[in-house]
XYZ file of C-alpha atoms in Angstrom:
493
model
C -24.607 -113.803 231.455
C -25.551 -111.705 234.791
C -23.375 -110.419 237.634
C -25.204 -108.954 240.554
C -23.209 -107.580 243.628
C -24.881 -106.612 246.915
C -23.847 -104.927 250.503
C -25.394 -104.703 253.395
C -24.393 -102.859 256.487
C -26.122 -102.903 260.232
C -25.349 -101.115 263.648
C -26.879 -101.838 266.469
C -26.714 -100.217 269.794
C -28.023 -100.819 272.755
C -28.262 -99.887 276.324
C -29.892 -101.269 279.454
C -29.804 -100.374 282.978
C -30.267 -103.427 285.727
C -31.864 -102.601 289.456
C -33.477 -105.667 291.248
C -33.189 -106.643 294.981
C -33.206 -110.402 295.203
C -33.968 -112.960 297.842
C -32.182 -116.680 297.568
C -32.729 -118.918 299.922
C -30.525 -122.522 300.794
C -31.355 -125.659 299.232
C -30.822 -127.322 302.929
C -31.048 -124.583 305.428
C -33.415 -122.295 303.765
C -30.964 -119.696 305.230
C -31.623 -116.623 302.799
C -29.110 -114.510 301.337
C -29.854 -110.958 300.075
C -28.717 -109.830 296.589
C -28.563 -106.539 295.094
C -27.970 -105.871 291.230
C -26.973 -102.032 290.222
C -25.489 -102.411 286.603
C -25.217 -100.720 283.423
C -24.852 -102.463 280.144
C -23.435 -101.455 277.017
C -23.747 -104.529 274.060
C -23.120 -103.052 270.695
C -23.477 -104.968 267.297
C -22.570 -103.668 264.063
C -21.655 -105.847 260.644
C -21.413 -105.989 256.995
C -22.229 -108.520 254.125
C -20.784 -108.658 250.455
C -22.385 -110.730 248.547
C -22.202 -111.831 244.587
C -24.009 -113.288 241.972
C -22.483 -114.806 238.487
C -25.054 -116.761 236.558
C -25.268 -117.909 232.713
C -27.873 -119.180 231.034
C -28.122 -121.260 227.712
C -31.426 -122.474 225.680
C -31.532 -126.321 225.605
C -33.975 -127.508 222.761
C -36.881 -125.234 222.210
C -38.184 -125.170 225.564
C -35.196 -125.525 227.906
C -32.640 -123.492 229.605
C -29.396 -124.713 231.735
C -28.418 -122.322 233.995
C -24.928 -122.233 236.060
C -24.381 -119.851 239.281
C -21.872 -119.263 241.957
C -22.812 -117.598 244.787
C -19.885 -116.091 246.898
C -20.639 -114.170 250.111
C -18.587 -112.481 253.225
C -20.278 -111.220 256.740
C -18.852 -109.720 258.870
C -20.338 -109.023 263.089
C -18.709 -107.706 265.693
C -20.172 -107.859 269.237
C -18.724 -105.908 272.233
C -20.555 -105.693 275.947
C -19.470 -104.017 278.326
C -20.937 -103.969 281.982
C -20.464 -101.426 284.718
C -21.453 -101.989 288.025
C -22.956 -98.648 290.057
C -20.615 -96.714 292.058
C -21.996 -95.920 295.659
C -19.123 -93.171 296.214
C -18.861 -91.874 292.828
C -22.317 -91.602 292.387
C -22.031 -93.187 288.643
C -21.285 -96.634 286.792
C -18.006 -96.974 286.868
C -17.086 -100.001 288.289
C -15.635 -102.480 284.879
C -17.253 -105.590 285.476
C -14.767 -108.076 283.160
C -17.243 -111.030 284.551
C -20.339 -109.924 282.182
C -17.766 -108.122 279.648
C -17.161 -109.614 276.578
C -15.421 -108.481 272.878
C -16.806 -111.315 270.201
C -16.140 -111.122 266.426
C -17.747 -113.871 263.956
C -17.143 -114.278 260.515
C -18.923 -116.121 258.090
C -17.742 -117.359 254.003
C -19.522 -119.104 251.647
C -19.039 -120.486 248.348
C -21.677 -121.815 246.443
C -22.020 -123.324 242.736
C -24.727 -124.842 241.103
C -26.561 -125.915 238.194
C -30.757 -125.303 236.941
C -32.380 -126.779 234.199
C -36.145 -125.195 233.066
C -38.301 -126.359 231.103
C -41.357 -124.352 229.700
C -41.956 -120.936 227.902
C -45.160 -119.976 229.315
C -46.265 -118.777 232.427
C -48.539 -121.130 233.395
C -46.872 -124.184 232.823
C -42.996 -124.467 233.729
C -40.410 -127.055 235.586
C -37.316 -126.264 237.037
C -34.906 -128.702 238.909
C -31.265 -127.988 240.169
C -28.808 -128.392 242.956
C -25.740 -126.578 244.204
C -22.619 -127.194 246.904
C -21.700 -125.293 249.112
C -18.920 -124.772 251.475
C -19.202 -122.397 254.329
C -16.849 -121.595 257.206
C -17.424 -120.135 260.366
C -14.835 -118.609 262.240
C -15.518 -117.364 266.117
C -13.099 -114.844 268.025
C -12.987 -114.083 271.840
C -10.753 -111.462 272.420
C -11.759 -110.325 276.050
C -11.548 -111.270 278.736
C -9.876 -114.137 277.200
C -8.264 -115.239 273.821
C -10.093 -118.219 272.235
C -10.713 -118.809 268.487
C -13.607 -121.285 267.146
C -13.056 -122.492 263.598
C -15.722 -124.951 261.619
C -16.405 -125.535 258.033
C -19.445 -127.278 256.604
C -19.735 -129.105 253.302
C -23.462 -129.073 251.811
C -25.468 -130.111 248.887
C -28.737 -128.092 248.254
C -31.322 -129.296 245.986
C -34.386 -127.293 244.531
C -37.451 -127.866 242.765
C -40.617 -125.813 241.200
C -43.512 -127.334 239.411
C -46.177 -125.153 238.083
C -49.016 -126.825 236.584
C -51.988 -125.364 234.539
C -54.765 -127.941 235.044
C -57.916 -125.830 233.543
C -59.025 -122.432 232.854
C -59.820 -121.751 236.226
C -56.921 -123.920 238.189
C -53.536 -124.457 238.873
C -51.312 -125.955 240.842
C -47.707 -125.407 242.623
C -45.289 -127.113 244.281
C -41.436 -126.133 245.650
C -38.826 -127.517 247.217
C -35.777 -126.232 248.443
C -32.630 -127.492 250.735
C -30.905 -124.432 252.750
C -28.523 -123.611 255.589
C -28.888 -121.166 258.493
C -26.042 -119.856 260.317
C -26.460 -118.741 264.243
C -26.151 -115.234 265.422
C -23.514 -113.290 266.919
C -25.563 -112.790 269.751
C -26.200 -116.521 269.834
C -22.789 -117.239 269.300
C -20.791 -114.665 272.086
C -20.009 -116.481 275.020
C -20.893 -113.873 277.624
C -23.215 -114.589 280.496
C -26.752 -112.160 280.938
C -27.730 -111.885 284.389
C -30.478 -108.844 283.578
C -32.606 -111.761 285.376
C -30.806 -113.286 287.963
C -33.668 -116.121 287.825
C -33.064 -116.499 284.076
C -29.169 -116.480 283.119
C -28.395 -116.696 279.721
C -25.175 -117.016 277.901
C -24.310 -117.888 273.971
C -22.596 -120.378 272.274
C -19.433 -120.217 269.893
C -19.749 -124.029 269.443
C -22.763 -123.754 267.687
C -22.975 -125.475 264.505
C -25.480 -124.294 261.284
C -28.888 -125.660 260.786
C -29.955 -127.729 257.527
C -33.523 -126.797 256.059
C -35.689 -128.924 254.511
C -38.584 -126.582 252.589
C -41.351 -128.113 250.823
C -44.985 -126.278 249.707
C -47.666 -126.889 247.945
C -50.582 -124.669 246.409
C -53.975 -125.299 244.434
C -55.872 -122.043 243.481
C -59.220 -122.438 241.409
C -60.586 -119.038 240.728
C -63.732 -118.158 238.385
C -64.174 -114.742 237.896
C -67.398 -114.795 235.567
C -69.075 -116.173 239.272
C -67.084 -114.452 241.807
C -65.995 -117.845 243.324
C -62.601 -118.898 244.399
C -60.902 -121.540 246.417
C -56.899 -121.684 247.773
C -55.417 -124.493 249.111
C -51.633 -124.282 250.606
C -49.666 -126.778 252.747
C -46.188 -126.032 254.042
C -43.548 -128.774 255.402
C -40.725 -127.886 256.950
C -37.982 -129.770 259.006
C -34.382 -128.826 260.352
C -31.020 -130.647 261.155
C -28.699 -129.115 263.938
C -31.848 -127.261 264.381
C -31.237 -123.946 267.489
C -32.605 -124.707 270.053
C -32.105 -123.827 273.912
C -30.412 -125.819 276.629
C -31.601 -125.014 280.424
C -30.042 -125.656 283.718
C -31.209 -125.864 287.085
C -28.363 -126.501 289.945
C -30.016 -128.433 292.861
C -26.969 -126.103 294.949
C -25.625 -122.816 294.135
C -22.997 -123.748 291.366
C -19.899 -121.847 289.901
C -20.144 -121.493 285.697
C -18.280 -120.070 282.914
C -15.762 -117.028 283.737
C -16.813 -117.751 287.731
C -20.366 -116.723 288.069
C -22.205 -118.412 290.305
C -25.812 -119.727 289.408
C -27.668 -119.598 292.427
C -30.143 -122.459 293.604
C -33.790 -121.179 292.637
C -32.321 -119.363 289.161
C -32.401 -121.105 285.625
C -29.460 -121.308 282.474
C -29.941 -121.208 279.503
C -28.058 -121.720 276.321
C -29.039 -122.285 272.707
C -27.144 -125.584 271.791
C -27.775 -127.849 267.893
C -30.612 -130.435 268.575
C -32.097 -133.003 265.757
C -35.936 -133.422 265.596
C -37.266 -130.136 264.354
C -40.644 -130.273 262.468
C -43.226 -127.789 261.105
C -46.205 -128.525 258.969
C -49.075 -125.378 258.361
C -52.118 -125.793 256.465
C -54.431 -123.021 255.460
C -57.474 -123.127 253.135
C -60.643 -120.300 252.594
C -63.226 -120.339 249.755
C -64.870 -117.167 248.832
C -68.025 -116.557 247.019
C -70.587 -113.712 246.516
C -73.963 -113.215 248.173
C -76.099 -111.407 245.526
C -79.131 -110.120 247.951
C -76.620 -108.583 250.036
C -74.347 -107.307 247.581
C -71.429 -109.023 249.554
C -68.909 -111.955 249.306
C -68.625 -114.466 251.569
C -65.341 -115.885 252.636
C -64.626 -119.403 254.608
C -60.897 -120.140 256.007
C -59.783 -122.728 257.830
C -56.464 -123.812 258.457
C -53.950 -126.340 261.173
C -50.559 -125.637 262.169
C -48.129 -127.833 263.711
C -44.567 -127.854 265.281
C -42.357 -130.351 266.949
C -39.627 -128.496 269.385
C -36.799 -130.678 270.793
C -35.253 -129.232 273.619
C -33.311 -129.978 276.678
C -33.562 -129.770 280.482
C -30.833 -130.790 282.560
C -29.200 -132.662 279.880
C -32.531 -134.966 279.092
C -33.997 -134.335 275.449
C -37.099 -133.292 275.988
C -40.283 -133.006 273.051
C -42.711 -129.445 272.863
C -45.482 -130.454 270.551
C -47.761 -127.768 269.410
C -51.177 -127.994 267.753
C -53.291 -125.148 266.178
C -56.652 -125.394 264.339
C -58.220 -122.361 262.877
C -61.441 -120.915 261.257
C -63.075 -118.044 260.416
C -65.725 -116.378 258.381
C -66.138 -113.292 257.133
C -68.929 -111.083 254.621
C -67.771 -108.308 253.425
C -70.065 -106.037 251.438
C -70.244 -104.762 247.910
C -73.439 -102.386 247.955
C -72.064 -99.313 247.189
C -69.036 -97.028 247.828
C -71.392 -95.022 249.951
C -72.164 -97.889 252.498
C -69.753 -100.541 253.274
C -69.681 -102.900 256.218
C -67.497 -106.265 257.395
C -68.934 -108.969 259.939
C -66.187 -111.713 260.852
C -65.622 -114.072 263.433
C -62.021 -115.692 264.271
C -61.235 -118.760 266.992
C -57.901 -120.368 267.182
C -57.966 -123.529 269.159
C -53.792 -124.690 270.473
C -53.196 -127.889 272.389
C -49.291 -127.663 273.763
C -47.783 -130.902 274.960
C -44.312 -131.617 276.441
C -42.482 -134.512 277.417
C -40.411 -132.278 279.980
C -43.348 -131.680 282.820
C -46.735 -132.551 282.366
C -48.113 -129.856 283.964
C -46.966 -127.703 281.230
C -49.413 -129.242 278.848
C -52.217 -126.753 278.066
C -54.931 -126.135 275.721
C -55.853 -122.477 275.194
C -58.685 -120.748 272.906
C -58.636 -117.493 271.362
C -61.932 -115.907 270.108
C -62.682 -112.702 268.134
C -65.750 -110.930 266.457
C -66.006 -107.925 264.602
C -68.243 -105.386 263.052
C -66.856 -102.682 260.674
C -69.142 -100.167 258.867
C -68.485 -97.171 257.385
C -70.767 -94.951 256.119
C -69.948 -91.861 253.094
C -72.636 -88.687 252.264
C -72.311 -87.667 248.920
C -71.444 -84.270 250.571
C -68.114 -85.938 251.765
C -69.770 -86.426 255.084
C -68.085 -90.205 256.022
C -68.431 -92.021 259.740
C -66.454 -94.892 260.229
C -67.115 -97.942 263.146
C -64.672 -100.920 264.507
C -65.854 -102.869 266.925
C -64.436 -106.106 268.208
C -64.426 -108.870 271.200
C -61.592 -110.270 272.162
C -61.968 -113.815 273.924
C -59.459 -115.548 275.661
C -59.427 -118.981 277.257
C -57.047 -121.850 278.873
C -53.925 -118.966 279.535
C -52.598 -118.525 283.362
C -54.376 -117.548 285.974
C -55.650 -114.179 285.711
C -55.016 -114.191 282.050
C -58.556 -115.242 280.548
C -60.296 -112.504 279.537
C -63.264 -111.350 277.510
C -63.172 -107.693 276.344
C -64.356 -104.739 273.987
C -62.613 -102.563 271.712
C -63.766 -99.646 270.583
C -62.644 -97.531 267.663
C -64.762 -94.760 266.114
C -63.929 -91.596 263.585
C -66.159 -89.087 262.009
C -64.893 -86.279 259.032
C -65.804 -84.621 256.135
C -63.866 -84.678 252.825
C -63.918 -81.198 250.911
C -61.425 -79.310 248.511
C -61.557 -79.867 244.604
C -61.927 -83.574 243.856
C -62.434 -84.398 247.581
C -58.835 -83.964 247.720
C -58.737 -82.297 251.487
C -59.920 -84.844 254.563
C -60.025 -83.423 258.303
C -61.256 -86.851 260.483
C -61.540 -86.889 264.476
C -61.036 -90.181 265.612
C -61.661 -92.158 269.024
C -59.708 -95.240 270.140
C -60.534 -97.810 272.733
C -63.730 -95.692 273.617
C -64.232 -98.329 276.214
C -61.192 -98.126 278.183
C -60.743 -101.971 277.461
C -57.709 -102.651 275.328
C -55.144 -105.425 276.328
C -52.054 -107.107 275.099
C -52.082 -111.066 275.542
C -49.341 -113.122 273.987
C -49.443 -116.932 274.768
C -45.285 -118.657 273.756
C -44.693 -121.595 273.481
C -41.276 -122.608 273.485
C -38.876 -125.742 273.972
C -38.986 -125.643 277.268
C -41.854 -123.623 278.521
C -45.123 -122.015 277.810
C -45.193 -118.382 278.578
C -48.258 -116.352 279.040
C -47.661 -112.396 278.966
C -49.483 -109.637 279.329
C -48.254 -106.113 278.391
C -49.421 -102.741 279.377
C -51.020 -100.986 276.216
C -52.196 -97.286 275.761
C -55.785 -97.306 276.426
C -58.026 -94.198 275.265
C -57.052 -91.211 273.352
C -58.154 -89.097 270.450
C -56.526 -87.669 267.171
C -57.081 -85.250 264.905
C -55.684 -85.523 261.424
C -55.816 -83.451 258.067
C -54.931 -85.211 254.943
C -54.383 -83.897 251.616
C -54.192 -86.530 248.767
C -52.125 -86.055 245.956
C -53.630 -87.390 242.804
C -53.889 -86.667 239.045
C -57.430 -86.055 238.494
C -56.480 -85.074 234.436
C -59.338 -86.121 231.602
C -57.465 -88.612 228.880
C -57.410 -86.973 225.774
C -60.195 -88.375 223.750
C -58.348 -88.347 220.253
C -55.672 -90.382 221.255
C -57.754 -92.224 222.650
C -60.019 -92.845 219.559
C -57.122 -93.556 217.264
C -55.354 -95.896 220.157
C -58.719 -97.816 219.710
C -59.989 -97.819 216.829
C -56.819 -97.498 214.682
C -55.915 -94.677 211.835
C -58.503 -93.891 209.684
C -58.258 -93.232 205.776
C -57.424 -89.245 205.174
C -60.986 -87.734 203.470
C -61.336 -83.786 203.231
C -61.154 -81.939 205.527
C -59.489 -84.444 208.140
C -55.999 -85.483 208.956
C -54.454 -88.371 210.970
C -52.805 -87.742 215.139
């Protein structure tokens, strides 16, 4: 019989300051009106989770054991923003702004029992099956600018499964299962609307309902050491009900929403909101094997990913499909731990399709090829190389690009034992270094690009800390070979 308890606590704060001059122009006049946006935000987030765990075990035949648990937990968020508009005369934000102001508390129970039979003693060969219930409220609270009070309980059964198979020496095989529940955010759930981006309002949802998981893996591994060869095979299904997804709006005329903002024509909303239709399934598979007259292994990966993303636009469901196939290859050496060196070569090939616009169907490659090599004198002398290219294909205009990066260090290692290590090293020698992130969403595909620090040089001393100590050989001897008969002149440790 165990009893685990467990807290956690989080605060969060943060701060943002909103400037942007905006120009909206009539859906039938084209008559533009100027907008100006001067605000200070305040959104705070701090909560707590208690959490307990009672199980008890008992041996069922020789190789069995039925297990019963009951999982109770408590969280705990609150969520306060406040937004101040800037004052012109006052030089300061002061100005309360009670229609982007908003004091949210959420608070989540659950109660969950269940039952595990095993079956197996060893490691390598074991079965486990159970299932649990669990009941779960989730309580909402608006307390500014107005009162309102959400309050919705959920009734779930969970099943789980392991299987872990020896098949040979060399093989094995897994598979697990597992049913679970996800409850929204507080940010997700608070009701307040985000105009940071006037083009790109967002608000929460305190209607929103939990998601049910479906979990299901698989996993092969051969491995034979006395050749160096191995091979892993893993497969991962996933799919969701009441999965969180987003909702977006676009008003064909400016249009008055929650608390009286008004959505202007040209700008977007967007909600998250519980949509059916979630799927995931990721592959990945690499073999690995040595290459004796290069002292160095060789490694082959491959690997496909998909995901199915309901959303909706204007009220119409609409379908993101996403796929992504993969390979590399890589040799690393083995020759010596004087000269060591890695070739590889990456490409990632996604195809996104929607049934919300079909221009927003896109394929997109990403390429990359590296060299690594490091070098270490017996002096302590070491030089160490990274070089990579980055390829990038099928993003935005602009976006594709092919470029270099660069790092390069050089030290020596001295002190007793090579403890002491002073090392100069260069980054992005080539001035070339750039951030490109391709998102694919529900709704949208997003291609960003983020300034990055570039060039620059460090210098660093490091001192390594180690035990360097000779075993002592007697112990070792006896540890070995065991305690020897007592003659003259000896006696036993």
């Amino acid at each position: 019989f165990s009893v685990n308890l467990s807290t956690t606590f989080n605060k969060n704060n943060g701060e943002n300051y909103v400037y942007s001059q905006y120009r909206f122009f009539n859906a039938f006049t084209q008559v533009p009106t100027d907008s100006l946006q001067d605000q200070y935000i305040s959104n705070p987030n701090n909560g707590y989770t208690l959490s307990a765990n009672a199980a008890y075990t008992e041996p069922i035949g020789k190789k069995g054991q039925l297990q019963f648990n009951y999982t109770p937990s408590y969280t705990k968020n609150k969520a306060d923003q406040e937004t101040f508009s800037y004052d012109q005369i006052g030089q300061k934000y002061s100005k309360f702004d009670t229609l982007f102001s908003n004091k949210f508390d959420n608070t989540t129970t659950t109660q969950n029992g269940g039952i595990t039979y095993r079956l197996g003693q060893s490691r390598d060969n074991q079965f486990a099956i159970g299932v649990s219930y669990q009941y779960s409220r989730l309580q909402s609270q608006r307390t500014f600018p107005t009162i309102s009070q959400v309050n919705q309980s959920f009734s779930n059964v969970l099943p789980n499964l392991m299987w872990l198979k020896k098949i040979s020496a060399h093989s094995n095989i897994r598979i697990f299962y597992r049913a679970s529940t996800n409850f929204p955010s507080v940010t997700q759930l608070q009701d307040v609307v985000t105009t940071s981006d006037p083009l790109k309002v967002s608000s929460g949802n305190p209607e929103l309902k939990q998601s049910y998981t479906h979990f299901l893996s698989g996993r092969y591994i051969f491995t034979n050491t006395s050749k160096g060869q191995s091979f892993f095979a893993n497969i991962f299904l996933q799919t969701a009900q009441n999965y969180i997804s987003n909702a977006t709006f676009s008003p064909s005329a400016d249009s008055t929403i929650q608390n009286g903002v008004v959505l202007k024509y040209g700008s977007q909303l967007s909600k998250p909101v519980n949509l059916n239709g979630y799927k995931s399934l990721r592959t990945f598979f690499t073999y690995s094997m040595p290459v004796k007259f290069i002292k160095s292994n060789f490694n082959l990966s491959t690997g496909f990913t998909y995901s199915r993303l309901p959303g909706l636009i204007n009220e119409v469901k609409t379908v993101t499909n996403n796929y992504t196939y993969n390979g590399g290859v890589v040799i690393a050496s083995n020759i010596s731990e004087y000269v060591d060196f890695n070739i590889s070569y990456n490409v990632n090939f996604n195809q996104a399709t929607s049934t919300a616009q079909a221009q927003t169907n896109n394929n997109y490659v990403n390429q990359s090829a590296g060299l690594q090599l490091n070098l270490l004198t017996k002096s302590g002398w070491f030089f160490q190389n990274d070089l990579t290219n980055q390829i990038y294909n099928g993003l935005s205009a602009g976006l594709n690009q092919s470029y270099w990066l660069w790092n390069a260090s050089i030290g020596k290692k001295f002190l007793k034992n090579k403890q002491g290590e002073l090392k100069l090293s260069g980054f992005d020698l080539l001035k070339q270094n750039q951030s490109l992130v391709r998102t694919v969403s529900e709704n949208y595909i997003q291609d960003t690009r983020t300034e990055v620090l570039q060039q620059y040089f460090m210098l660093t001393f490091t001192y390594s800390l180690k035990n360097f100590g000779k075993p002592n050989m007697r112990s070792n001897n006896n540890r070995f070979f065991g305690p020897e008969r007592q003659g003259p002149g000896m006696r036993m440790f």
